[in-house]
XYZ file of C-alpha atoms in Angstrom:
476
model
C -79.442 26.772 -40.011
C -78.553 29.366 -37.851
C -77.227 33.040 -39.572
C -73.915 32.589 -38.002
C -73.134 29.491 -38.930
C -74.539 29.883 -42.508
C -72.291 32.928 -43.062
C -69.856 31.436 -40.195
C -66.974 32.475 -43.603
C -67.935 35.529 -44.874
C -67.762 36.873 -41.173
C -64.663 35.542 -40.814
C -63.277 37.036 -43.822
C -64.630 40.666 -43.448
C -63.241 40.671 -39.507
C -59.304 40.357 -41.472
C -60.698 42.809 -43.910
C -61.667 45.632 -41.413
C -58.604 44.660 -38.894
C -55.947 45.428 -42.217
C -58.246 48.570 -42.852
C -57.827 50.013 -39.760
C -54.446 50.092 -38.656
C -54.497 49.840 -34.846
C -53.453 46.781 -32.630
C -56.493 47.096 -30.863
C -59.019 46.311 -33.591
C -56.338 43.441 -34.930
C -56.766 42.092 -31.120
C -60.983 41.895 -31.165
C -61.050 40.827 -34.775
C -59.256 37.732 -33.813
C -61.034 37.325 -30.159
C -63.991 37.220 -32.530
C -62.904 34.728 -34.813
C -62.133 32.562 -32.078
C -65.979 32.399 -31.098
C -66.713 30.724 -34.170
C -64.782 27.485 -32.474
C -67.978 27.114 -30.913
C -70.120 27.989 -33.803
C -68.162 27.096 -37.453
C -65.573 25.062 -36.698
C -64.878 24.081 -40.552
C -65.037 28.019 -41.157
C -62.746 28.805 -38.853
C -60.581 26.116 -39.961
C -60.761 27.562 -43.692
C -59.946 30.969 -42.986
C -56.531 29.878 -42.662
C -56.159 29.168 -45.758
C -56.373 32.954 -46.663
C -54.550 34.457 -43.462
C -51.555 32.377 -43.842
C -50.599 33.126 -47.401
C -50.909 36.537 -47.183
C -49.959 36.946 -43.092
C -46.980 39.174 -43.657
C -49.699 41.693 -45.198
C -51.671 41.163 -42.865
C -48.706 41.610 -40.032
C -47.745 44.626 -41.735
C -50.967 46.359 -41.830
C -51.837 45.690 -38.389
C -49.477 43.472 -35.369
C -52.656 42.409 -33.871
C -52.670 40.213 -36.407
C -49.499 38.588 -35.823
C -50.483 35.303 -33.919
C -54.121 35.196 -35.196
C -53.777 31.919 -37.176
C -51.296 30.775 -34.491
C -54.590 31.121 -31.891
C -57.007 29.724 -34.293
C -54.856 26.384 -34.649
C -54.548 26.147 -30.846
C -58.281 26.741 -30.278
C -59.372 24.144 -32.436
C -56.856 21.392 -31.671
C -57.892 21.611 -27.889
C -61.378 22.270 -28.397
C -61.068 19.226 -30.481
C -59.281 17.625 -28.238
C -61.967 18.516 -25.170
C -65.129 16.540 -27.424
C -63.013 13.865 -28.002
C -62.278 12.843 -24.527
C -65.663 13.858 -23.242
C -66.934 10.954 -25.625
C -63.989 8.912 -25.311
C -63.673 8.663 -28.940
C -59.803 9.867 -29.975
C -58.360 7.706 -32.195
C -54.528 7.088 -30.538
C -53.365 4.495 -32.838
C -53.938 6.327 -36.540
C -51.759 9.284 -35.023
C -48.810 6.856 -34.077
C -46.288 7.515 -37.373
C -46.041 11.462 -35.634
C -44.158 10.318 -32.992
C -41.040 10.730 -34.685
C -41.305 14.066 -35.750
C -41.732 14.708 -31.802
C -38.907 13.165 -31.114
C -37.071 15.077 -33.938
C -38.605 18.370 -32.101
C -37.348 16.958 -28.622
C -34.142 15.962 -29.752
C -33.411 19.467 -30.681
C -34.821 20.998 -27.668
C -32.425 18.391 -25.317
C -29.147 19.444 -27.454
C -30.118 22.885 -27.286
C -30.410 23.310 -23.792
C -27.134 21.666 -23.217
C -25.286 24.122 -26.009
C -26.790 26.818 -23.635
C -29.977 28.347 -25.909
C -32.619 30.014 -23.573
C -35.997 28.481 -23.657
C -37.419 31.734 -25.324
C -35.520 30.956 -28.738
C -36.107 27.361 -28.465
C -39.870 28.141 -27.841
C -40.014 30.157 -30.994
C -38.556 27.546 -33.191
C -41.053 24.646 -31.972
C -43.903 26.852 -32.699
C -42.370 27.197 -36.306
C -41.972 23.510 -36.678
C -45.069 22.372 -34.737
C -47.839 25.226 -35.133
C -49.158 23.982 -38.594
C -48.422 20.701 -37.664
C -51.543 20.619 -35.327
C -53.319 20.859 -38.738
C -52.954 17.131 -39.231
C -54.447 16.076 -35.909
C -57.492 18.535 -36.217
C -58.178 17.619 -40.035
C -57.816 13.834 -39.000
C -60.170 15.051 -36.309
C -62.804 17.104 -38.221
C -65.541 15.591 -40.033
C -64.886 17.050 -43.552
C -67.365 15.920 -46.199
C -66.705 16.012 -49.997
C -68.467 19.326 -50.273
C -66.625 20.974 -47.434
C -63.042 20.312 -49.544
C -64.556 21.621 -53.108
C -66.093 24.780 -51.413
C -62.904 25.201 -49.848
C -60.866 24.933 -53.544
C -63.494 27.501 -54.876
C -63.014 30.135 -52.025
C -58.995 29.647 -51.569
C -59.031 30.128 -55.818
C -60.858 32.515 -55.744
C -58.568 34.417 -53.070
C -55.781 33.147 -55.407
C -56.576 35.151 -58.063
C -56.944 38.083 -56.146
C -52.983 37.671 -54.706
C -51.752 37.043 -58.348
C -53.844 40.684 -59.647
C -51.995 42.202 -56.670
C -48.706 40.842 -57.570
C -49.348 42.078 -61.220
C -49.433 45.331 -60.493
C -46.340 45.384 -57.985
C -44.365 44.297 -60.952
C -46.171 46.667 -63.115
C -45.555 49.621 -61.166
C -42.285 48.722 -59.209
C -43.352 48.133 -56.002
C -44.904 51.627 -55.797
C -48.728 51.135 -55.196
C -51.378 48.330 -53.274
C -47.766 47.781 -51.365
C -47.291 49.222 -47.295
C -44.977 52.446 -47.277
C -42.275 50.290 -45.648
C -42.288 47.480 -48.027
C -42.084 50.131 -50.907
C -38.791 51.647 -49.358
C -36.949 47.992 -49.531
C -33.499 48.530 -50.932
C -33.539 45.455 -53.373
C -31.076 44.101 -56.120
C -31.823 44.828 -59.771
C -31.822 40.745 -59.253
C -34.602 40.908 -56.505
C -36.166 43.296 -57.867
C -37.755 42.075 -60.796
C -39.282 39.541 -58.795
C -43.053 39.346 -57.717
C -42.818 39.180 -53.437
C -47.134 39.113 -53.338
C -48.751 39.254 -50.392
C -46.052 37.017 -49.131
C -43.338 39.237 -48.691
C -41.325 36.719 -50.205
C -41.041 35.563 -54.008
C -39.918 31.887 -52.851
C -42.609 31.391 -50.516
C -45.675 33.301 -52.823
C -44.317 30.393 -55.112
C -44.868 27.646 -53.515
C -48.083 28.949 -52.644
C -48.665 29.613 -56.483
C -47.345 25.875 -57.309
C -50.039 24.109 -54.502
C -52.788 26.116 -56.271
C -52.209 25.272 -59.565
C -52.481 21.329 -58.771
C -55.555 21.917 -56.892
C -57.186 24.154 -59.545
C -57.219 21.128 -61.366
C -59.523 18.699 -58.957
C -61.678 21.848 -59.179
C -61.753 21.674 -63.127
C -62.413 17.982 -63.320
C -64.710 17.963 -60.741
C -66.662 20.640 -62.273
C -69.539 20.418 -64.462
C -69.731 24.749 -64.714
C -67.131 27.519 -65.113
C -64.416 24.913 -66.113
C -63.392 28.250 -68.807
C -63.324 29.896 -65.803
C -61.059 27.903 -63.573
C -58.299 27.494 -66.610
C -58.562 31.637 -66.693
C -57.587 31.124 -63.140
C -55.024 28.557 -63.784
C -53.453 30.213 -66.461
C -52.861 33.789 -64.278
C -51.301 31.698 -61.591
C -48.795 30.542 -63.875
C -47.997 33.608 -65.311
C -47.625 35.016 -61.821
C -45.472 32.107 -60.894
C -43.315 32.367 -63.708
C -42.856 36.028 -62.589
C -41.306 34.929 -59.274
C -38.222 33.629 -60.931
C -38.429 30.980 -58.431
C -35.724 28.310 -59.625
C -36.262 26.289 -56.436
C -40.176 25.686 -56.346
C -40.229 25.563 -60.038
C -37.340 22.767 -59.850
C -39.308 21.107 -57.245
C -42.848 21.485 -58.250
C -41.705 20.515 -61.666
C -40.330 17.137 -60.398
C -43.379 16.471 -58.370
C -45.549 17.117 -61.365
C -44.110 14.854 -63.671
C -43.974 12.113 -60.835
C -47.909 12.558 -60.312
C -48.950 11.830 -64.407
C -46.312 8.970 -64.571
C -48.003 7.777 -60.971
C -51.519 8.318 -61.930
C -51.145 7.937 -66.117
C -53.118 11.014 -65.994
C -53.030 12.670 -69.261
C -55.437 15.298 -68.701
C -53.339 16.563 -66.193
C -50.659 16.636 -68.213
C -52.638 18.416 -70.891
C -54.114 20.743 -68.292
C -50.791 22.244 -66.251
C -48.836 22.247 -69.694
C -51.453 24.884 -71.399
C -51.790 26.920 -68.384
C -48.110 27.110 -68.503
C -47.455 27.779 -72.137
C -50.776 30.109 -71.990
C -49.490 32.077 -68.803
C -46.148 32.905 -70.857
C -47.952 34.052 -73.618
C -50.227 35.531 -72.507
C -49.161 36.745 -68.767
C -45.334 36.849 -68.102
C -44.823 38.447 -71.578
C -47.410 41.536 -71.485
C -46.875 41.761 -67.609
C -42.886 42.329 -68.697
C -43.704 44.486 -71.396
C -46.099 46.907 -69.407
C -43.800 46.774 -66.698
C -40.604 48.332 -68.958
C -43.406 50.777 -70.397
C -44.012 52.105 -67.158
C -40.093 52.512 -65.929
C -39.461 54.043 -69.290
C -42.097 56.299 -69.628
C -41.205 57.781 -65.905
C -44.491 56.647 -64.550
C -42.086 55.823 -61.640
C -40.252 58.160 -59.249
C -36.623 58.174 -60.662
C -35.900 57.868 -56.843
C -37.154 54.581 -56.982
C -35.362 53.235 -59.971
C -31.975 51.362 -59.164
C -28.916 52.873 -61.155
C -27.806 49.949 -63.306
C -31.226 48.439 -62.675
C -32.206 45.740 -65.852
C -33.043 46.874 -69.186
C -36.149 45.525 -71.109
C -34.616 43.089 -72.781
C -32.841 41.816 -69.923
C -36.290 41.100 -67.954
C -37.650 39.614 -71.394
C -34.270 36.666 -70.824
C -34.355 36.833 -67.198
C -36.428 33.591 -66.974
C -34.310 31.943 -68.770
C -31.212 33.642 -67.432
C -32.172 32.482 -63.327
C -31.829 28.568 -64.461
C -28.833 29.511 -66.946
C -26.409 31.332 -64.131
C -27.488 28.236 -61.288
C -23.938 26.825 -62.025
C -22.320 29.992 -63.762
C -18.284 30.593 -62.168
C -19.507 33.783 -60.973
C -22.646 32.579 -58.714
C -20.341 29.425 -57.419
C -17.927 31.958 -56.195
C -20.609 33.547 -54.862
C -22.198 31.028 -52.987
C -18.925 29.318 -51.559
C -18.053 32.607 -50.253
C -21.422 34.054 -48.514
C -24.557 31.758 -49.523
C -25.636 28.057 -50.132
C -22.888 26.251 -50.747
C -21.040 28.418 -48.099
C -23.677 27.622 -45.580
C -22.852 23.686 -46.425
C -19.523 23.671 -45.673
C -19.667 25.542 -42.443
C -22.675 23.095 -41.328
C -20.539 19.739 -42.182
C -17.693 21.497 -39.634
C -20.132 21.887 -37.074
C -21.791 18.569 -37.691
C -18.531 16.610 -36.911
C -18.006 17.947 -34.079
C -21.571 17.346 -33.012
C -22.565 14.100 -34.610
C -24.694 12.223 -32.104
C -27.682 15.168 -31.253
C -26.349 18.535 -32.751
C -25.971 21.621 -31.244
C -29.956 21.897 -30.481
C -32.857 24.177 -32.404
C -32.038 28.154 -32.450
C -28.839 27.486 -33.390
C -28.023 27.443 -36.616
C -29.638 28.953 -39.323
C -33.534 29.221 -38.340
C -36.200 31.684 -38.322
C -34.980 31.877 -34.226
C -31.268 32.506 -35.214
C -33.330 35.677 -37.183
C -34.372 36.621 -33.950
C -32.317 35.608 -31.123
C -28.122 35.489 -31.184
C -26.909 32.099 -31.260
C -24.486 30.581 -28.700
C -22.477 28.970 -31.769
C -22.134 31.646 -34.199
C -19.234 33.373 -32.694
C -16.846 29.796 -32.011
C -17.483 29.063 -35.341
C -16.992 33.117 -37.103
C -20.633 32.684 -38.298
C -21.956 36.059 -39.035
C -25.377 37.180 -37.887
C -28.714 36.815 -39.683
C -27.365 34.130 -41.491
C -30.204 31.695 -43.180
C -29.207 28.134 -44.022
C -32.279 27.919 -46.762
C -30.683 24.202 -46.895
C -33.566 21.696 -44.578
C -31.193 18.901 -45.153
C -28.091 20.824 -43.256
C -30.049 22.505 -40.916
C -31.244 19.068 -39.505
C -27.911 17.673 -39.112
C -26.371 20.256 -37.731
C -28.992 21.359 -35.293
C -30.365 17.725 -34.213
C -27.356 15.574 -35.795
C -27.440 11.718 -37.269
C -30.218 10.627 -34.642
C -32.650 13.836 -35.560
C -32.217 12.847 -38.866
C -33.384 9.619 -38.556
C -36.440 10.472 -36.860
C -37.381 12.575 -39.809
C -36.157 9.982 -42.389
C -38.828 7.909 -40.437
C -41.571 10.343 -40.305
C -41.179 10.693 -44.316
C -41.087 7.027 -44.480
C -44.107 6.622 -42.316
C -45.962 9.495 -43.881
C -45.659 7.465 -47.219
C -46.413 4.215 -46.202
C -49.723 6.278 -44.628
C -50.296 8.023 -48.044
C -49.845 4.478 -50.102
C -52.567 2.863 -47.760
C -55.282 5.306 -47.501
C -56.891 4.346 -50.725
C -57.446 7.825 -51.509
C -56.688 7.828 -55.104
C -55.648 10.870 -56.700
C -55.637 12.549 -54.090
C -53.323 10.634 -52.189
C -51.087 10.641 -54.980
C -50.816 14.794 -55.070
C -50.360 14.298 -51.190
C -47.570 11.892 -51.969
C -46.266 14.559 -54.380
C -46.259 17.132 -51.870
C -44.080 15.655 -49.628
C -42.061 14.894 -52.954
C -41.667 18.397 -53.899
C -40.951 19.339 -49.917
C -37.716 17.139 -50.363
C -36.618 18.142 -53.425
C -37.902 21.644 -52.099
C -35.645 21.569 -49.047
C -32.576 21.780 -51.040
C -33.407 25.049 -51.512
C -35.126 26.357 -48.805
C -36.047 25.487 -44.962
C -39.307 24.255 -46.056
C -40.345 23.040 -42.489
C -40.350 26.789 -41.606
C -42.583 27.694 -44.165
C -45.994 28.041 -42.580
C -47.902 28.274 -46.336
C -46.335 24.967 -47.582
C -46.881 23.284 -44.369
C -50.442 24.697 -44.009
C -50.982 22.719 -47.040
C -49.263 19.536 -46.834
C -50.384 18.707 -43.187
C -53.678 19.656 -44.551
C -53.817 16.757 -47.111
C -51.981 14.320 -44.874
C -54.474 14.724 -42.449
C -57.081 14.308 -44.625
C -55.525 11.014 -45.727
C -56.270 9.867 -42.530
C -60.234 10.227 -42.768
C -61.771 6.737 -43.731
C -65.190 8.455 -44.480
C -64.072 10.879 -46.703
C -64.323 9.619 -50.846
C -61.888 11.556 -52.739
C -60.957 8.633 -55.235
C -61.787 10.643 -57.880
């Protein structure tokens, strides 16, 4: 085997390393012209080194914008390079990629009602490369001929880098957002609310959940598959939770929670059970609790610049209820108010007006409520006193009111589909977390607009796509 290929990951790795280390576009730019090369060389490398850039990409971002598109580039690179070898042997499989065709149609309905509402194509580009870049991920999995020892030495590598986020995230809490953290994420004027909350690598507490959530199902394959360092991987499992419970993420923990107890009633797999139970209960004890308690040690022994303490910040023993405070308050007078006036339930209302008066397609993608509304105004927002920068963090709304009743359908088909894919591919357990993924990602977009989310989508397309390999044996 050739040295490249051999150590095709470990090359890949240390070229993020040194572009974060040395803060300058330029070396962000050549670290990911060389990762590209390795399309040619490691394609299942390459492929897996997404798995750590796109969980902790705002980092990444932060410490150096050559970065930025890097795992945007890799995607495209494989998926046509992939594309290239399959028509040069005439051997792409059309017919096992048919159930995608309505989430194109979803993504072309929007595009068609958003060029009649008047978007540009520049905001409408942006948004289909947040629906459609991680997307890819299904065709080039279905594509790539993964073997059994390619997905555990991917679960050992992407724990391993798990562990390494959750340390990080320990000591944000620990020391307030003051150290391992760039200078401009430090000076974020938070709430006392938002501030207790682990963000990780992921510049979001939401989204480093989710991450958190995926991880903690997949540590288990790795523990029952295992012969050595099962001690080990429960360790692992057991800081994950802890970390997750430090998120205070109602939303993931709602929907992970749901998709949990749907995969031991599915599978009648007690061990799982067992397993994601004492990681939880373990992580509390032995996690959340000392994390919270070294955390108010810190603030109160003025190991923290007073200039970065928030007057009326929380008190010890408020972080020691605020777990159980975050689910308490979901339906408290005070937070209703709060959300009819400026947040979810706000966000509702305004997108059932606009949905009745566009029913049939909706008023197109960049419109209302997206990572592109973020970015670029929105021809809608000032008809309807919308103010800017508004976020729907509601999938379900943002789909009617952006592609109306027949986007919807095409992605009540796709999820239909999907299933019916899932239920046939007689992959076991596996298919059953995959079916649980896309359980969660409903439940999920209640909450948030989990199509947008590049490290939940990473992961789901993933698995979906690897549904679709006949040759692959992941019964077990």
């Amino acid at each position: 085997m050739k040295l490249p290929e051999k150590y095709a990951l470990p090359i890949l790795i240390l070229c993020l390393l040194v572009a974060a280390a040395v803060p300058h576009p330029i070396i962000g730019y050549l670290a990911t012209a060389l990762m590209l090369v390795f399309v040619g060389i490691n394609k299942k490398s390459l492929l897996f080194i997404l798995f750590i850039y796109f969980p902790a990409r705002p980092l990444f971002m932060e410490l150096n914008g050559g970065l930025t598109y890097s795992g945007d580039l890799i995607i495209l690179t494989l998926f046509f390079s992939l594309i290239l070898e399959r028509f040069k042997k005439n051997d792409w499989s059309f017919s096992k990629y048919h159930f995608t065709l309505s989430f194109w149609l979803y993504c072309l309905v929007g595009t068609v009602a958003a060029l009649i509402t008047g978007v540009g194509i520049l905001p409408i580009s942006f948004e289909l490369r947040a629906l459609l870049i991680t997307f890819l991920l299904l065709y080039i999995i279905g594509e790539l001929n993964l073997e059994r020892k390619d997905i555990f030495h991917f679960l050992k590598a992407t724990l391993v880098f798990t562990v390494i986020l959750c340390l990080h995230g320990l000591i944000e809490k620990i020391f307030s957002r003051t150290i391992l953290l760039p200078h401009a994420w430090e000076m974020w004027n938070l709430s006392s609310a938002n501030k207790m909350r682990i963000y990780g690598a992921a510049a979001n507490p939401n989204v480093f959940a989710l991450y958190l959530s995926i991880q903690l199902f997949l540590s288990f394959f790795l523990f029952r598959s295992l012969k050595k360092y099962k001690v080990l991987v429960f360790l692992a499992s057991i800081l994950l939770a802890g970390t997750l419970l430090l998120t205070y993420s109602r939303g993931t923990m709602i929907a992970f929670g749901f998709a949990a107890l749907v995969f031991v009633f599915w599978t009648r797999n007690k061990s799982f059970l067992t397993y994601s139970l004492g990681a939880c209960l373990l992580g509390l004890l032995f996690i959340y609790y000392p994390v919270l308690f070294a955390s108010n040690k810190v603030e109160l022994s003025a190991a923290v610049p007073m200039d970065n303490l928030v007057i009326g910040s929380n008190t010890a023993s408020d972080h020691e209820q605020a777990l159980s405070g975050r689910f308490s308050e979901m339906f408290s007078d005070k937070i209703l108010h709060q959300s009819t006036e400026w947040g979810r339930l706000y966000v509702v209302f305004k997108g059932i007006e606009i949905f009745k008066d566009h029913p049939i397609i909706g008023t197109g993608l960049a419109t209302f409520g997206d990572s592109a509304t973020l970015s670029f105004p929105s021809p809608i927002y000032g008809e309807y006193q919308i103010g800017e920068r508004m976020y729907t963090d509601n999938q379900y709304i943002q789909i009617l009111v952006q592609t109306g009743m027949l986007g919807f359908l095409a992605i009540l088909t796709f999820i239909i589909v999907s299933f019916r894919k899932i239920a046939t591919s007689k992959k076991g357990i596996f298919g059953a977390f995959t079916a649980c993924l896309l359980l969660a990602a409903l439940t999920a977009g209640l909450f948030y607009n989990i199509l947008e989310d590049k490290t939940f989508t990473l992961f789901f397309y993933s698995c979906l796509g690897i549904t679709l390999q006949k040759d692959i044996i992941l019964k077990d």
